[in-house]
Amino acid sequence: MEPQESVFIRVNGEILESLINRTSQNKVSKGMILAKFLEIDQEKGIAIIQSTDEKQLKFSISKDKFSIDKNNYYQICFTFEYTTTIGVQGVVLSLFDFGPVDSFDTYSYSLTYFNYWNIIKERYPQLKTESDQMDQ
């Protein structure tokens, strides 16, 4: 059975251009990244991760569900949508805090869901197993 969507990963690097472009074309609806939050709006609960070409990926964070530390790495499972006024905006489904980890390499992946864990688990055994949300 062919996967319906791709899962995208960003590890302490740049947001994949394919994620932004495909989301803008309404081809992607969910994904997972490993990243630090670069900016946190405490009032609105919006976390922003920005790429080098001024494009942004914005995450809506429910402050009663998640506590965010700018110094920590997070495994983030999210859904996202594209609007012409806001751009690409994601809503976080689950968040796993690794703490102030400094051992993650700088690289990015764009892989199908079925290939994702086979490759990443070997390199980063501290990653959690597949989330139920990712199977929906």
Short mmCIF file of N, CA and C in Angstrom, two decimals:
data_model
loop_
_atom_site.label_atom_id
_atom_site.label_comp_id
_atom_site.label_asym_id
_atom_site.label_seq_id
_atom_site.Cartn_x
_atom_site.Cartn_y
_atom_site.Cartn_z
N MET A 1 0.84 -1.19 0.00
CA MET A 1 0.00 0.00 0.00
C MET A 1 0.88 1.24 0.00
N GLU A 2 0.65 2.13 -0.94
CA GLU A 2 1.47 3.33 -1.06
C GLU A 2 1.09 4.36 0.00
N PRO A 3 2.07 5.03 0.59
CA PRO A 3 1.75 6.07 1.56
C PRO A 3 1.03 7.24 0.89
N GLN A 4 0.10 7.84 1.61
CA GLN A 4 -0.67 8.95 1.07
C GLN A 4 0.09 10.26 1.13
N GLU A 5 0.99 10.38 2.12
CA GLU A 5 1.67 11.64 2.33
C GLU A 5 3.13 11.39 2.68
N SER A 6 3.91 12.42 2.64
CA SER A 6 5.30 12.34 3.09
C SER A 6 5.42 12.88 4.49
N VAL A 7 6.44 12.41 5.19
CA VAL A 7 6.77 12.93 6.51
C VAL A 7 8.06 13.71 6.37
N PHE A 8 8.10 14.89 6.90
CA PHE A 8 9.26 15.75 6.75
C PHE A 8 9.97 15.93 8.08
N ILE A 9 11.29 15.92 8.02
CA ILE A 9 12.11 16.06 9.21
C ILE A 9 13.06 17.23 9.02
N ARG A 10 13.24 18.01 10.05
CA ARG A 10 14.26 19.05 10.04
C ARG A 10 15.04 18.90 11.33
N VAL A 11 16.34 18.77 11.23
CA VAL A 11 17.18 18.61 12.41
C VAL A 11 18.15 19.77 12.48
N ASN A 12 17.85 20.72 13.35
CA ASN A 12 18.75 21.85 13.62
C ASN A 12 19.35 22.43 12.35
N GLY A 13 18.55 22.54 11.32
CA GLY A 13 19.03 23.07 10.05
C GLY A 13 17.97 23.92 9.41
N GLU A 14 17.94 23.91 8.10
CA GLU A 14 16.97 24.73 7.39
C GLU A 14 15.70 23.94 7.12
N ILE A 15 14.60 24.65 7.06
CA ILE A 15 13.35 24.00 6.68
C ILE A 15 13.48 23.55 5.23
N LEU A 16 13.04 22.34 4.95
CA LEU A 16 13.11 21.85 3.58
C LEU A 16 12.24 22.72 2.68
N GLU A 17 12.82 23.16 1.57
CA GLU A 17 12.04 23.97 0.64
C GLU A 17 10.85 23.18 0.10
N SER A 18 11.03 21.87 -0.04
CA SER A 18 9.93 21.06 -0.56
C SER A 18 8.75 21.06 0.39
N LEU A 19 9.01 21.17 1.69
CA LEU A 19 7.90 21.21 2.65
C LEU A 19 7.09 22.48 2.45
N ILE A 20 7.77 23.61 2.37
CA ILE A 20 7.08 24.88 2.17
C ILE A 20 6.34 24.87 0.83
N ASN A 21 7.03 24.44 -0.22
CA ASN A 21 6.42 24.48 -1.55
C ASN A 21 5.24 23.54 -1.67
N ARG A 22 5.38 22.33 -1.15
CA ARG A 22 4.30 21.35 -1.27
C ARG A 22 3.12 21.73 -0.39
N THR A 23 3.41 22.29 0.78
CA THR A 23 2.32 22.73 1.63
C THR A 23 1.57 23.88 0.96
N SER A 24 2.32 24.77 0.30
CA SER A 24 1.69 25.88 -0.40
C SER A 24 0.77 25.39 -1.52
N GLN A 25 1.04 24.21 -2.03
CA GLN A 25 0.21 23.63 -3.08
C GLN A 25 -0.83 22.67 -2.51
N ASN A 26 -0.99 22.71 -1.18
CA ASN A 26 -1.97 21.86 -0.50
C ASN A 26 -1.71 20.37 -0.72
N LYS A 27 -0.44 20.01 -0.81
CA LYS A 27 -0.10 18.61 -1.02
C LYS A 27 0.34 17.90 0.26
N VAL A 28 0.55 18.66 1.32
CA VAL A 28 1.02 18.08 2.57
C VAL A 28 0.10 18.52 3.69
N SER A 29 -0.25 17.60 4.57
CA SER A 29 -1.14 17.98 5.66
C SER A 29 -0.57 17.68 7.04
N LYS A 30 0.48 16.87 7.12
CA LYS A 30 1.06 16.61 8.43
C LYS A 30 2.52 16.25 8.30
N GLY A 31 3.24 16.35 9.40
CA GLY A 31 4.66 16.06 9.36
C GLY A 31 5.25 15.98 10.74
N MET A 32 6.54 15.77 10.80
CA MET A 32 7.25 15.70 12.06
C MET A 32 8.62 16.31 11.86
N ILE A 33 9.07 17.09 12.82
CA ILE A 33 10.41 17.66 12.75
C ILE A 33 11.10 17.50 14.09
N LEU A 34 12.41 17.63 14.06
CA LEU A 34 13.21 17.67 15.27
C LEU A 34 13.93 19.00 15.23
N ALA A 35 13.64 19.88 16.17
CA ALA A 35 14.16 21.24 16.04
C ALA A 35 14.11 21.98 17.36
N LYS A 36 14.80 23.13 17.36
CA LYS A 36 14.66 24.09 18.45
C LYS A 36 13.73 25.19 17.98
N PHE A 37 12.97 25.75 18.91
CA PHE A 37 12.16 26.92 18.60
C PHE A 37 13.06 28.15 18.64
N LEU A 38 13.04 28.93 17.56
CA LEU A 38 13.90 30.10 17.49
C LEU A 38 13.24 31.33 18.09
N GLU A 39 11.93 31.34 18.13
CA GLU A 39 11.21 32.49 18.68
C GLU A 39 9.92 32.00 19.30
N ILE A 40 9.57 32.54 20.46
CA ILE A 40 8.35 32.11 21.14
C ILE A 40 7.57 33.35 21.57
N ASP A 41 6.33 33.41 21.15
CA ASP A 41 5.45 34.48 21.57
C ASP A 41 4.65 33.98 22.76
N GLN A 42 4.96 34.46 23.94
CA GLN A 42 4.33 33.93 25.15
C GLN A 42 2.84 34.26 25.22
N GLU A 43 2.43 35.36 24.64
CA GLU A 43 1.02 35.73 24.70
C GLU A 43 0.17 34.87 23.78
N LYS A 44 0.60 34.73 22.55
CA LYS A 44 -0.20 34.01 21.57
C LYS A 44 0.13 32.52 21.54
N GLY A 45 1.25 32.14 22.10
CA GLY A 45 1.64 30.75 22.04
C GLY A 45 2.04 30.31 20.65
N ILE A 46 2.71 31.19 19.91
CA ILE A 46 3.15 30.88 18.55
C ILE A 46 4.66 30.70 18.55
N ALA A 47 5.12 29.58 18.04
CA ALA A 47 6.55 29.35 17.89
C ALA A 47 6.89 29.44 16.41
N ILE A 48 8.00 30.08 16.10
CA ILE A 48 8.37 30.32 14.70
C ILE A 48 9.72 29.68 14.41
N ILE A 49 9.79 28.91 13.34
CA ILE A 49 11.06 28.39 12.85
C ILE A 49 11.23 28.94 11.45
N GLN A 50 12.33 29.59 11.19
CA GLN A 50 12.51 30.33 9.94
C GLN A 50 13.62 29.73 9.09
N SER A 51 13.41 29.74 7.77
CA SER A 51 14.42 29.25 6.85
C SER A 51 15.27 30.42 6.37
N THR A 52 16.27 30.13 5.56
CA THR A 52 17.23 31.16 5.17
C THR A 52 16.65 32.17 4.18
N ASP A 53 15.60 31.79 3.46
CA ASP A 53 15.07 32.70 2.44
C ASP A 53 13.85 33.47 2.93
N GLU A 54 13.76 33.68 4.24
CA GLU A 54 12.71 34.49 4.85
C GLU A 54 11.35 33.81 4.91
N LYS A 55 11.27 32.56 4.49
CA LYS A 55 10.02 31.83 4.67
C LYS A 55 9.95 31.34 6.12
N GLN A 56 8.74 31.22 6.62
CA GLN A 56 8.57 30.82 8.01
C GLN A 56 7.62 29.64 8.12
N LEU A 57 7.84 28.82 9.14
CA LEU A 57 6.88 27.80 9.52
C LEU A 57 6.44 28.15 10.93
N LYS A 58 5.15 28.44 11.09
CA LYS A 58 4.64 28.88 12.39
C LYS A 58 3.84 27.75 13.03
N PHE A 59 4.11 27.51 14.30
CA PHE A 59 3.39 26.49 15.05
C PHE A 59 2.51 27.15 16.10
N SER A 60 1.25 26.75 16.15
CA SER A 60 0.36 27.21 17.21
C SER A 60 0.54 26.30 18.42
N ILE A 61 0.96 26.88 19.51
CA ILE A 61 1.24 26.11 20.72
C ILE A 61 0.19 26.42 21.77
N SER A 62 -0.48 25.41 22.25
CA SER A 62 -1.43 25.59 23.34
C SER A 62 -0.66 25.66 24.64
N LYS A 63 -0.65 26.82 25.28
CA LYS A 63 0.19 27.01 26.46
C LYS A 63 -0.27 26.16 27.64
N ASP A 64 -1.52 25.73 27.65
CA ASP A 64 -1.96 24.88 28.75
C ASP A 64 -1.57 23.42 28.51
N LYS A 65 -1.15 23.09 27.28
CA LYS A 65 -0.74 21.72 26.98
C LYS A 65 0.77 21.54 26.98
N PHE A 66 1.51 22.57 26.52
CA PHE A 66 2.94 22.41 26.33
C PHE A 66 3.72 23.51 27.03
N SER A 67 4.87 23.14 27.53
CA SER A 67 5.82 24.11 28.08
C SER A 67 7.04 24.11 27.17
N ILE A 68 7.45 25.28 26.71
CA ILE A 68 8.51 25.38 25.72
C ILE A 68 9.73 26.06 26.31
N ASP A 69 10.89 25.48 26.05
CA ASP A 69 12.16 26.07 26.44
C ASP A 69 12.97 26.30 25.16
N LYS A 70 13.38 27.54 24.92
CA LYS A 70 14.09 27.85 23.67
C LYS A 70 15.41 27.10 23.54
N ASN A 71 15.97 26.65 24.66
CA ASN A 71 17.27 25.99 24.61
C ASN A 71 17.17 24.50 24.30
N ASN A 72 15.97 23.95 24.32
CA ASN A 72 15.81 22.51 24.19
C ASN A 72 15.43 22.09 22.77
N TYR A 73 15.73 20.82 22.48
CA TYR A 73 15.27 20.21 21.23
C TYR A 73 13.92 19.55 21.46
N TYR A 74 13.08 19.59 20.44
CA TYR A 74 11.77 18.96 20.52
C TYR A 74 11.51 18.11 19.29
N GLN A 75 10.91 16.97 19.53
CA GLN A 75 10.36 16.18 18.43
C GLN A 75 8.90 16.62 18.32
N ILE A 76 8.54 17.18 17.19
CA ILE A 76 7.24 17.84 17.04
C ILE A 76 6.43 17.15 15.96
N CYS A 77 5.29 16.61 16.34
CA CYS A 77 4.34 16.06 15.38
C CYS A 77 3.26 17.11 15.17
N PHE A 78 2.97 17.46 13.92
CA PHE A 78 2.07 18.58 13.67
C PHE A 78 1.27 18.39 12.38
N THR A 79 0.21 19.14 12.28
CA THR A 79 -0.51 19.28 11.02
C THR A 79 -0.30 20.72 10.55
N PHE A 80 -0.40 20.95 9.26
CA PHE A 80 -0.21 22.30 8.79
C PHE A 80 -1.11 22.62 7.60
N GLU A 81 -1.30 23.93 7.42
CA GLU A 81 -2.11 24.42 6.32
C GLU A 81 -1.49 25.69 5.79
N TYR A 82 -1.88 26.03 4.58
CA TYR A 82 -1.33 27.22 3.93
C TYR A 82 -2.43 28.24 3.69
N THR A 83 -2.17 29.49 4.06
CA THR A 83 -3.07 30.58 3.72
C THR A 83 -2.25 31.70 3.09
N THR A 84 -2.88 32.47 2.24
CA THR A 84 -2.15 33.52 1.54
C THR A 84 -1.73 34.64 2.48
N THR A 85 -2.46 34.83 3.57
CA THR A 85 -2.14 35.92 4.49
C THR A 85 -1.10 35.53 5.52
N ILE A 86 -1.16 34.29 5.99
CA ILE A 86 -0.27 33.86 7.07
C ILE A 86 0.91 33.05 6.53
N GLY A 87 0.70 32.35 5.42
CA GLY A 87 1.72 31.43 4.94
C GLY A 87 1.45 30.04 5.48
N VAL A 88 2.51 29.31 5.77
CA VAL A 88 2.36 27.95 6.28
C VAL A 88 2.29 28.01 7.80
N GLN A 89 1.19 27.51 8.34
CA GLN A 89 1.03 27.51 9.79
C GLN A 89 0.66 26.12 10.26
N GLY A 90 1.34 25.64 11.30
CA GLY A 90 1.10 24.30 11.81
C GLY A 90 0.51 24.32 13.21
N VAL A 91 -0.27 23.29 13.51
CA VAL A 91 -0.81 23.09 14.85
C VAL A 91 -0.15 21.85 15.43
N VAL A 92 0.46 21.99 16.59
CA VAL A 92 1.20 20.89 17.19
C VAL A 92 0.25 19.85 17.75
N LEU A 93 0.47 18.59 17.38
CA LEU A 93 -0.31 17.48 17.92
C LEU A 93 0.37 16.86 19.12
N SER A 94 1.68 16.73 19.06
CA SER A 94 2.42 16.18 20.19
C SER A 94 3.81 16.77 20.21
N LEU A 95 4.38 16.81 21.41
CA LEU A 95 5.68 17.44 21.61
C LEU A 95 6.49 16.59 22.57
N PHE A 96 7.70 16.21 22.17
CA PHE A 96 8.57 15.45 23.06
C PHE A 96 9.84 16.25 23.29
N ASP A 97 10.12 16.56 24.56
CA ASP A 97 11.23 17.43 24.94
C ASP A 97 12.46 16.58 25.22
N PHE A 98 13.54 16.80 24.43
CA PHE A 98 14.79 16.10 24.67
C PHE A 98 15.70 16.84 25.63
N GLY A 99 15.31 18.05 26.01
CA GLY A 99 16.18 18.86 26.85
C GLY A 99 17.28 19.51 26.02
N PRO A 100 18.29 20.09 26.70
CA PRO A 100 19.36 20.80 25.99
C PRO A 100 20.35 19.85 25.33
N VAL A 101 19.89 19.11 24.32
CA VAL A 101 20.73 18.13 23.63
C VAL A 101 21.62 18.85 22.63
N ASP A 102 22.88 18.46 22.57
CA ASP A 102 23.79 19.09 21.60
C ASP A 102 24.41 18.07 20.66
N SER A 103 23.84 16.87 20.60
CA SER A 103 24.45 15.80 19.81
C SER A 103 23.73 15.54 18.49
N PHE A 104 22.72 16.32 18.16
CA PHE A 104 22.02 16.11 16.90
C PHE A 104 22.79 16.77 15.77
N ASP A 105 22.97 16.04 14.69
CA ASP A 105 23.67 16.59 13.52
C ASP A 105 22.77 17.58 12.79
N THR A 106 23.37 18.36 11.93
CA THR A 106 22.62 19.32 11.12
C THR A 106 22.35 18.71 9.75
N TYR A 107 21.14 18.27 9.54
CA TYR A 107 20.75 17.76 8.23
C TYR A 107 19.23 17.69 8.17
N SER A 108 18.70 17.49 7.01
CA SER A 108 17.25 17.42 6.84
C SER A 108 16.90 16.21 5.99
N TYR A 109 15.67 15.72 6.19
CA TYR A 109 15.18 14.60 5.41
C TYR A 109 13.81 14.91 4.84
N SER A 110 13.53 14.39 3.69
CA SER A 110 12.18 14.36 3.15
C SER A 110 11.94 12.93 2.69
N LEU A 111 11.24 12.18 3.50
CA LEU A 111 11.09 10.75 3.26
C LEU A 111 9.63 10.34 3.41
N THR A 112 9.27 9.23 2.78
CA THR A 112 7.94 8.70 3.01
C THR A 112 7.86 8.19 4.44
N TYR A 113 6.65 8.12 4.94
CA TYR A 113 6.44 7.69 6.32
C TYR A 113 7.03 6.31 6.58
N PHE A 114 6.93 5.43 5.62
CA PHE A 114 7.35 4.05 5.83
C PHE A 114 8.87 3.91 5.85
N ASN A 115 9.58 4.84 5.24
CA ASN A 115 11.04 4.79 5.28
C ASN A 115 11.62 5.59 6.43
N TYR A 116 10.82 6.46 7.03
CA TYR A 116 11.31 7.43 8.00
C TYR A 116 12.00 6.79 9.20
N TRP A 117 11.31 5.91 9.91
CA TRP A 117 11.87 5.40 11.16
C TRP A 117 13.04 4.45 10.94
N ASN A 118 13.02 3.72 9.84
CA ASN A 118 14.13 2.80 9.58
C ASN A 118 15.46 3.52 9.50
N ILE A 119 15.46 4.73 8.95
CA ILE A 119 16.70 5.48 8.79
C ILE A 119 17.04 6.28 10.04
N ILE A 120 16.04 7.00 10.59
CA ILE A 120 16.31 7.90 11.69
C ILE A 120 16.59 7.16 13.00
N LYS A 121 15.89 6.05 13.26
CA LYS A 121 16.06 5.35 14.53
C LYS A 121 17.50 4.89 14.74
N GLU A 122 18.16 4.47 13.66
CA GLU A 122 19.53 4.00 13.81
C GLU A 122 20.46 5.12 14.24
N ARG A 123 20.24 6.32 13.72
CA ARG A 123 21.13 7.44 14.04
C ARG A 123 20.81 8.07 15.38
N TYR A 124 19.52 8.11 15.72
CA TYR A 124 19.10 8.77 16.95
C TYR A 124 18.20 7.85 17.77
N PRO A 125 18.80 6.92 18.51
CA PRO A 125 18.00 5.97 19.28
C PRO A 125 17.15 6.63 20.36
N GLN A 126 17.44 7.89 20.71
CA GLN A 126 16.65 8.56 21.74
C GLN A 126 15.31 9.06 21.22
N LEU A 127 15.09 8.99 19.91
CA LEU A 127 13.80 9.42 19.37
C LEU A 127 12.70 8.47 19.82
N LYS A 128 11.52 9.02 20.02
CA LYS A 128 10.38 8.20 20.40
C LYS A 128 9.89 7.40 19.20
N THR A 129 9.12 6.35 19.47
CA THR A 129 8.56 5.54 18.39
C THR A 129 7.42 6.30 17.73
N GLU A 130 6.88 5.72 16.67
CA GLU A 130 5.83 6.40 15.92
C GLU A 130 4.70 6.84 16.84
N SER A 131 4.23 8.03 16.59
CA SER A 131 3.11 8.56 17.35
C SER A 131 1.81 8.07 16.74
N ASP A 132 0.80 7.85 17.58
CA ASP A 132 -0.50 7.44 17.06
C ASP A 132 -1.04 8.47 16.08
N GLN A 133 -0.73 9.74 16.35
CA GLN A 133 -1.24 10.78 15.46
C GLN A 133 -0.69 10.63 14.05
N MET A 134 0.53 10.10 13.93
CA MET A 134 1.13 9.97 12.61
C MET A 134 0.49 8.86 11.79
N ASP A 135 -0.27 7.97 12.44
CA ASP A 135 -0.90 6.87 11.73
C ASP A 135 -2.28 7.23 11.20
N GLN A 136 -2.79 8.37 11.58
CA GLN A 136 -4.14 8.74 11.18
C GLN A 136 -4.19 9.08 9.70
#
